[in-house]
């Protein structure tokens, strides 16, 4: 078996050791004589996995019991609605930083629910080449929260320092959650769809600070759309996505065993430097649309001199075993996603391929 070098934006590569472990346990989970896929979500064996996954996450984030970890379905997209449904009611206003496709979708959803305002947007002609500077953010005094997207998966931009605000900070970290150590205690709510940097599709991790949860709409929400339901029931109000949570638990264990978030950051920076290095060495050939200060370490986007060359870059890469290099259909070009589980050797191979490609076609 030859393993693909998977640079897909999501669902994305998972650590090989995690897949092997899951494979080994697939037919007999924790001595139950059945698969975790078949196990009751109320069984003690599953319960252990469920609680350990939340504990690993708290440990990696360095937060205490005042941060509640819950596992939800519906993808990050459901959070676009759940955040305003729970926290944007009555005469409240919420600030949004509009920095890309997902941020824009989150903002649109919030506007349909309550008074959401764009505190900053970096959109120019339908494109985003950077994240805003602090001074550009027109923050609403007394806002219910400030929502931003730490990494813009499609346009390849990333916040390298977080926005400063007096309002509760809410962040969509779907595509860069746990790529490095950060001060999670500054956040009131973090959510991340697992299928980019954390595990398989099907589960979204939400981390909520207790004091923020206390400010949620007290009544009138459908049960399943209220964060309180899921916190009170430890994500077991209904059947959770057990298998996805089980895999997230294994990925978190893998992160810890590999030296934690500090080691992950070092490796991720090394990977990003390899690709940006190749882009910058051949700036006449590879065009980076993103301003340097906003460059993403997770999703590295660039253009070639023509769409024809982009097509042959993708095709030749595929022959070398590299998949998922095509940019998002809305923006075109090339995107190399370098999430935590993407191996350094794969990235070295792409960087080398970029050198050879420019020699042949430049
Ligand atoms: C992929 C992505 C989403 C959408 O995630 P779903 O789980 O498919 O709903 C939202 N935000 C960001 C930043 C993403 O990268």
Coordinates of C-alpha atoms and ligand atoms in Angstrom, one line a residue:
X1 CA 0.0 0.0 0.0
X2 CA 1.3 3.4 -0.9
X3 CA -0.1 6.2 1.3
X4 CA -1.1 9.4 -0.5
X5 CA 0.5 12.7 0.3
X6 CA -2.8 14.4 1.2
X7 CA -2.8 18.1 1.1
X8 CA -6.6 18.3 1.1
X9 CA -8.3 21.3 2.8
X10 CA -10.8 19.0 4.7
X11 CA -11.6 16.3 5.3
X12 CA -7.8 16.1 5.6
X13 CA -5.0 13.8 6.5
X14 CA -5.0 12.0 9.8
X15 CA -1.9 10.6 11.6
X16 CA -1.1 7.1 10.3
X17 CA -0.6 5.8 13.8
X18 CA -4.1 6.9 14.7
X19 CA -5.6 5.1 11.7
X20 CA -3.7 2.0 12.5
X21 CA -4.8 2.0 16.1
X22 CA -8.4 2.5 15.1
X23 CA -8.0 -0.3 12.6
X24 CA -6.6 -2.7 15.3
X25 CA -9.5 -1.8 17.6
X26 CA -12.2 -1.8 15.0
X27 CA -13.6 -5.3 15.7
X28 CA -13.0 -5.4 19.4
X29 CA -13.2 -2.1 21.2
X30 CA -11.9 -2.1 24.8
X31 CA -12.7 -5.8 25.2
X32 CA -16.4 -5.4 24.4
X33 CA -16.3 -7.9 21.6
X34 CA -17.7 -5.3 19.3
X35 CA -16.7 -2.2 17.4
X36 CA -16.9 1.3 18.9
X37 CA -19.2 1.9 16.0
X38 CA -21.7 -0.5 17.5
X39 CA -21.3 0.4 21.1
X40 CA -23.9 2.2 23.3
X41 CA -23.1 5.8 23.9
X42 CA -24.2 5.1 27.5
X43 CA -21.7 2.2 28.0
X44 CA -18.9 2.6 30.5
X45 CA -16.4 1.8 27.7
X46 CA -17.6 4.6 25.5
X47 CA -18.0 7.0 28.4
X48 CA -14.3 6.7 29.2
X49 CA -13.4 7.7 25.7
X50 CA -15.8 10.6 25.7
X51 CA -14.6 12.0 29.0
X52 CA -10.9 11.4 28.2
X53 CA -11.2 13.2 24.9
X54 CA -12.6 16.3 26.7
X55 CA -9.8 16.0 29.3
X56 CA -7.1 15.8 26.7
X57 CA -8.4 18.9 25.1
X58 CA -8.6 20.8 28.3
X59 CA -5.0 19.8 29.1
X60 CA -3.7 20.8 25.7
X61 CA -5.5 24.2 26.0
X62 CA -4.3 24.6 29.6
X63 CA -7.8 25.5 30.8
X64 CA -9.6 24.4 33.9
X65 CA -13.1 23.1 34.7
X66 CA -14.6 26.5 34.1
X67 CA -14.2 25.8 30.4
X68 CA -16.8 23.4 29.2
X69 CA -15.9 21.1 26.3
X70 CA -18.8 19.8 24.2
X71 CA -19.1 17.7 21.0
X72 CA -21.8 18.6 18.5
X73 CA -23.0 17.6 15.1
X74 CA -23.9 19.9 12.3
X75 CA -20.4 21.0 11.4
X76 CA -18.9 24.4 12.1
X77 CA -21.7 25.8 9.9
X78 CA -24.3 25.0 12.6
X79 CA -22.2 27.1 15.0
X80 CA -22.7 30.1 12.7
X81 CA -26.3 30.0 13.8
X82 CA -26.0 28.6 17.3
X83 CA -23.7 31.4 18.5
X84 CA -26.1 34.2 17.6
X85 CA -29.2 32.2 18.7
X86 CA -27.7 31.8 22.1
X87 CA -25.9 35.1 22.6
X88 CA -27.4 37.7 20.2
X89 CA -30.9 38.4 21.4
X90 CA -33.0 41.4 22.6
X91 CA -31.3 44.7 21.9
X92 CA -27.7 43.2 21.9
X93 CA -25.2 43.9 19.1
X94 CA -22.4 41.6 18.0
X95 CA -19.3 42.5 16.1
X96 CA -18.0 40.4 13.3
X97 CA -14.6 40.5 11.5
X98 CA -15.3 39.7 7.9
X99 CA -12.1 38.2 6.6
X100 CA -13.0 35.4 4.2
X101 CA -15.7 33.1 2.8
X102 CA -16.5 31.3 6.1
X103 CA -16.3 34.6 8.2
X104 CA -18.8 36.1 5.7
X105 CA -21.1 33.2 6.0
X106 CA -21.0 33.3 9.8
X107 CA -21.8 37.1 9.6
X108 CA -24.7 36.5 7.2
X109 CA -26.2 33.9 9.5
X110 CA -25.9 36.2 12.5
X111 CA -27.6 39.1 10.6
X112 CA -30.6 36.8 10.0
X113 CA -30.9 36.3 13.7
X114 CA -30.0 39.5 15.4
X115 CA -28.1 42.8 15.2
X116 CA -24.7 41.8 13.8
X117 CA -22.4 44.4 12.5
X118 CA -19.1 44.1 10.5
X119 CA -16.5 45.7 12.8
X120 CA -14.0 45.3 9.9
X121 CA -13.9 43.8 6.5
X122 CA -10.8 43.2 4.3
X123 CA -12.8 42.3 1.2
X124 CA -11.7 44.0 -2.0
X125 CA -13.4 43.1 -5.3
X126 CA -14.7 39.9 -3.7
X127 CA -11.3 38.8 -2.5
X128 CA -9.4 38.8 0.8
X129 CA -5.6 39.2 0.8
X130 CA -5.1 39.9 4.5
X131 CA -6.7 40.1 8.0
X132 CA -7.4 43.5 9.5
X133 CA -5.1 45.4 11.9
X134 CA -6.4 46.2 15.3
X135 CA -6.7 49.9 14.5
X136 CA -9.1 49.1 11.6
X137 CA -11.6 47.3 13.8
X138 CA -14.5 49.6 14.7
X139 CA -15.6 47.8 17.8
X140 CA -19.1 48.4 19.3
X141 CA -18.9 49.4 23.0
X142 CA -20.8 46.8 25.1
X143 CA -21.0 44.3 22.2
X144 CA -22.5 40.8 23.1
X145 CA -19.3 39.3 21.6
X146 CA -16.7 39.7 18.9
X147 CA -16.7 36.9 16.3
X148 CA -13.7 36.2 14.1
X149 CA -12.2 33.4 12.1
X150 CA -8.6 32.7 13.1
X151 CA -7.6 31.1 9.8
X152 CA -9.3 31.7 6.5
X153 CA -9.2 28.3 4.8
X154 CA -10.0 29.4 1.3
X155 CA -8.1 32.6 0.9
X156 CA -5.1 31.4 3.0
X157 CA -4.9 34.2 5.6
X158 CA -4.5 33.8 9.3
X159 CA -4.5 36.0 12.4
X160 CA -1.0 35.9 14.0
X161 CA -2.2 37.9 16.9
X162 CA -5.7 37.8 18.2
X163 CA -8.0 40.9 18.2
X164 CA -8.1 42.9 21.4
X165 CA -11.6 43.7 22.7
X166 CA -13.5 44.1 26.0
X167 CA -16.3 42.0 24.5
X168 CA -16.3 38.2 24.9
X169 CA -14.1 36.8 22.2
X170 CA -15.7 34.1 20.0
X171 CA -13.6 32.3 17.4
X172 CA -14.1 29.9 14.5
X173 CA -10.8 27.9 14.7
X174 CA -11.9 25.1 12.4
X175 CA -8.9 25.2 10.2
X176 CA -6.1 26.1 12.7
X177 CA -7.2 24.8 16.1
X178 CA -4.2 23.5 18.1
X179 CA -1.7 24.3 15.4
X180 CA 0.3 26.0 18.1
X181 CA 0.1 26.9 21.8
X182 CA -2.2 29.9 22.5
X183 CA -3.8 31.6 25.5
X184 CA -7.3 29.9 25.4
X185 CA -8.3 31.6 28.6
X186 CA -8.8 34.9 26.6
X187 CA -11.7 33.3 24.7
X188 CA -15.3 33.0 25.7
X189 CA -16.2 30.5 23.0
X190 CA -14.1 28.5 20.5
X191 CA -15.5 26.2 17.9
X192 CA -13.8 23.9 15.4
X193 CA -15.2 21.4 12.9
X194 CA -12.9 18.4 13.4
X195 CA -12.3 17.5 9.8
X196 CA -9.4 20.0 9.2
X197 CA -7.0 19.8 12.0
X198 CA -8.5 17.6 14.6
X199 CA -10.1 14.4 13.3
X200 CA -12.7 13.2 10.9
X201 CA -15.9 15.0 9.7
X202 CA -19.0 14.6 11.9
X203 CA -18.1 16.3 15.1
X204 CA -17.5 19.9 16.0
X205 CA -15.7 20.7 19.2
X206 CA -17.0 23.7 21.2
X207 CA -15.2 25.1 24.2
X208 CA -17.2 27.6 26.3
X209 CA -16.3 29.5 29.3
X210 CA -18.7 29.2 32.2
X211 CA -19.3 32.9 32.7
X212 CA -20.2 33.4 29.0
X213 CA -22.5 30.4 29.1
X214 CA -24.3 32.1 31.9
X215 CA -25.1 35.0 29.6
X216 CA -26.8 32.8 27.0
X217 CA -30.5 33.3 26.2
X218 CA -32.3 31.8 29.2
X219 CA -35.3 30.3 27.4
X220 CA -37.1 30.0 24.1
X221 CA -34.5 28.1 22.1
X222 CA -35.1 24.6 20.6
X223 CA -33.5 22.2 23.0
X224 CA -30.9 21.0 20.6
X225 CA -29.8 24.5 19.7
X226 CA -29.1 25.6 23.2
X227 CA -25.5 25.3 24.4
X228 CA -26.9 24.8 28.0
X229 CA -28.5 21.5 26.9
X230 CA -25.2 20.0 25.7
X231 CA -23.2 21.3 28.6
X232 CA -25.7 20.1 31.2
X233 CA -25.8 16.7 29.6
X234 CA -22.1 16.4 28.9
X235 CA -22.8 16.1 25.2
X236 CA -25.0 13.1 25.8
X237 CA -28.5 14.7 25.5
X238 CA -28.9 12.6 22.4
X239 CA -26.5 10.2 20.6
X240 CA -23.3 12.0 19.9
X241 CA -21.0 11.2 16.9
X242 CA -19.2 8.6 19.0
X243 CA -16.8 7.3 16.4
X244 CA -15.7 10.8 15.4
X245 CA -15.2 11.7 19.1
X246 CA -13.2 8.5 19.6
X247 CA -10.9 9.5 16.7
X248 CA -10.5 13.0 17.9
X249 CA -9.4 11.5 21.3
X250 CA -6.7 9.5 19.5
X251 CA -5.5 12.6 17.6
X252 CA -5.2 14.5 20.8
X253 CA -3.3 11.7 22.4
X254 CA -1.0 11.7 19.4
X255 CA -0.5 15.4 19.8
X256 CA 0.5 15.0 23.4
X257 CA 2.8 12.1 22.7
X258 CA 4.5 14.1 20.0
X259 CA 5.6 16.9 22.4
X260 CA 2.3 18.9 22.6
X261 CA 1.5 22.1 20.9
X262 CA 5.0 23.7 21.1
X263 CA 6.5 20.8 19.1
X264 CA 3.6 21.0 16.7
X265 CA 4.2 24.7 16.1
X266 CA 7.8 24.1 15.4
X267 CA 7.0 21.5 12.8
X268 CA 4.2 23.5 11.3
X269 CA 6.4 26.6 10.9
X270 CA 9.1 24.5 9.3
X271 CA 6.5 23.1 6.8
X272 CA 5.1 26.6 5.9
X273 CA 8.6 28.0 5.5
X274 CA 9.4 25.3 3.0
X275 CA 6.5 26.3 0.7
X276 CA 6.7 30.0 1.2
X277 CA 10.4 29.8 0.6
X278 CA 9.8 28.2 -2.8
X279 CA 7.2 30.8 -3.6
X280 CA 9.5 33.7 -2.7
X281 CA 12.5 32.3 -4.5
X282 CA 10.5 32.2 -7.7
X283 CA 8.3 35.2 -7.2
X284 CA 8.2 35.8 -10.9
X285 CA 6.5 32.4 -11.4
X286 CA 4.6 31.6 -8.2
X287 CA 2.3 34.5 -7.2
X288 CA 1.2 34.7 -3.6
X289 CA -2.0 36.7 -3.4
X290 CA -1.8 37.0 0.4
X291 CA 0.1 39.9 2.1
X292 CA 3.1 38.5 4.0
X293 CA 1.9 39.5 7.5
X294 CA -1.3 37.6 7.0
X295 CA 0.1 34.4 5.5
X296 CA -1.5 31.2 6.8
X297 CA 0.7 28.5 8.1
X298 CA -2.1 26.0 7.4
X299 CA -3.5 26.8 3.9
X300 CA -0.8 28.1 1.6
X301 CA -2.3 29.5 -1.6
X302 CA -0.5 30.6 -4.8
X303 CA -1.1 31.1 -8.5
X304 CA 1.0 30.1 -11.5
X305 CA 1.4 32.2 -14.6
X306 CA -1.6 30.5 -16.3
X307 CA -4.5 28.3 -15.6
X308 CA -3.0 25.8 -18.0
X309 CA 0.1 25.6 -15.9
X310 CA -1.9 25.2 -12.8
X311 CA -3.7 22.3 -14.3
X312 CA -0.5 20.6 -15.2
X313 CA 1.0 21.3 -11.8
X314 CA -1.9 19.5 -10.2
X315 CA -1.7 16.6 -12.7
X316 CA 2.0 16.2 -12.3
X317 CA 1.7 16.4 -8.5
X318 CA -0.9 13.7 -8.6
X319 CA 1.5 11.4 -10.5
X320 CA 4.0 11.9 -7.7
X321 CA 1.3 10.9 -5.2
X322 CA 0.3 14.4 -4.1
X323 CA -3.4 14.9 -3.8
X324 CA -5.7 17.8 -2.8
X325 CA -3.5 20.6 -4.3
X326 CA -6.3 22.3 -6.2
X327 CA -7.4 25.7 -4.9
X328 CA -11.0 26.2 -3.8
X329 CA -13.3 26.3 -6.8
X330 CA -14.3 29.9 -5.9
X331 CA -10.7 31.3 -6.2
X332 CA -8.8 28.8 -8.3
X333 CA -5.0 28.4 -8.2
X334 CA -3.1 26.0 -5.9
X335 CA -3.6 25.4 -2.2
X336 CA -1.3 23.3 -0.1
X337 CA -3.0 22.6 3.2
X338 CA -0.4 21.7 5.8
X339 CA -2.4 20.7 8.9
X340 CA -0.9 19.1 11.9
X341 CA -1.1 15.6 10.5
X342 CA 0.5 16.5 7.2
X343 CA 4.0 15.0 7.3
X344 CA 7.1 17.1 7.0
X345 CA 8.5 14.7 4.3
X346 CA 5.4 15.3 2.2
X347 CA 5.9 19.1 2.3
X348 CA 9.6 18.7 1.5
X349 CA 8.5 16.7 -1.6
X350 CA 6.1 19.5 -2.7
X351 CA 8.8 22.1 -2.2
X352 CA 11.2 20.1 -4.3
X353 CA 8.5 19.5 -6.9
X354 CA 7.9 23.3 -7.0
X355 CA 11.6 23.8 -7.8
X356 CA 11.6 21.3 -10.6
X357 CA 8.3 22.6 -12.0
X358 CA 9.7 26.1 -12.3
X359 CA 12.9 24.9 -13.9
X360 CA 10.9 23.1 -16.5
X361 CA 8.2 25.7 -17.2
X362 CA 9.6 29.0 -15.9
Ligands
LIG1 C1 -14.5 24.2 6.7 C2 -14.8 25.4 7.5 C3 -16.1 25.7 7.9 C4 -17.3 24.8 7.6 O1 -17.2 23.6 8.2 P1 -18.4 22.5 8.2 O2 -18.0 21.6 9.3 O3 -18.4 21.9 6.8 O4 -19.7 23.2 8.5 C5 -16.3 26.8 8.7 N1 -15.3 27.6 9.1 C6 -14.0 27.4 8.7 C7 -12.9 28.3 9.1 C8 -13.7 26.3 7.8 O5 -12.5 26.1 7.4

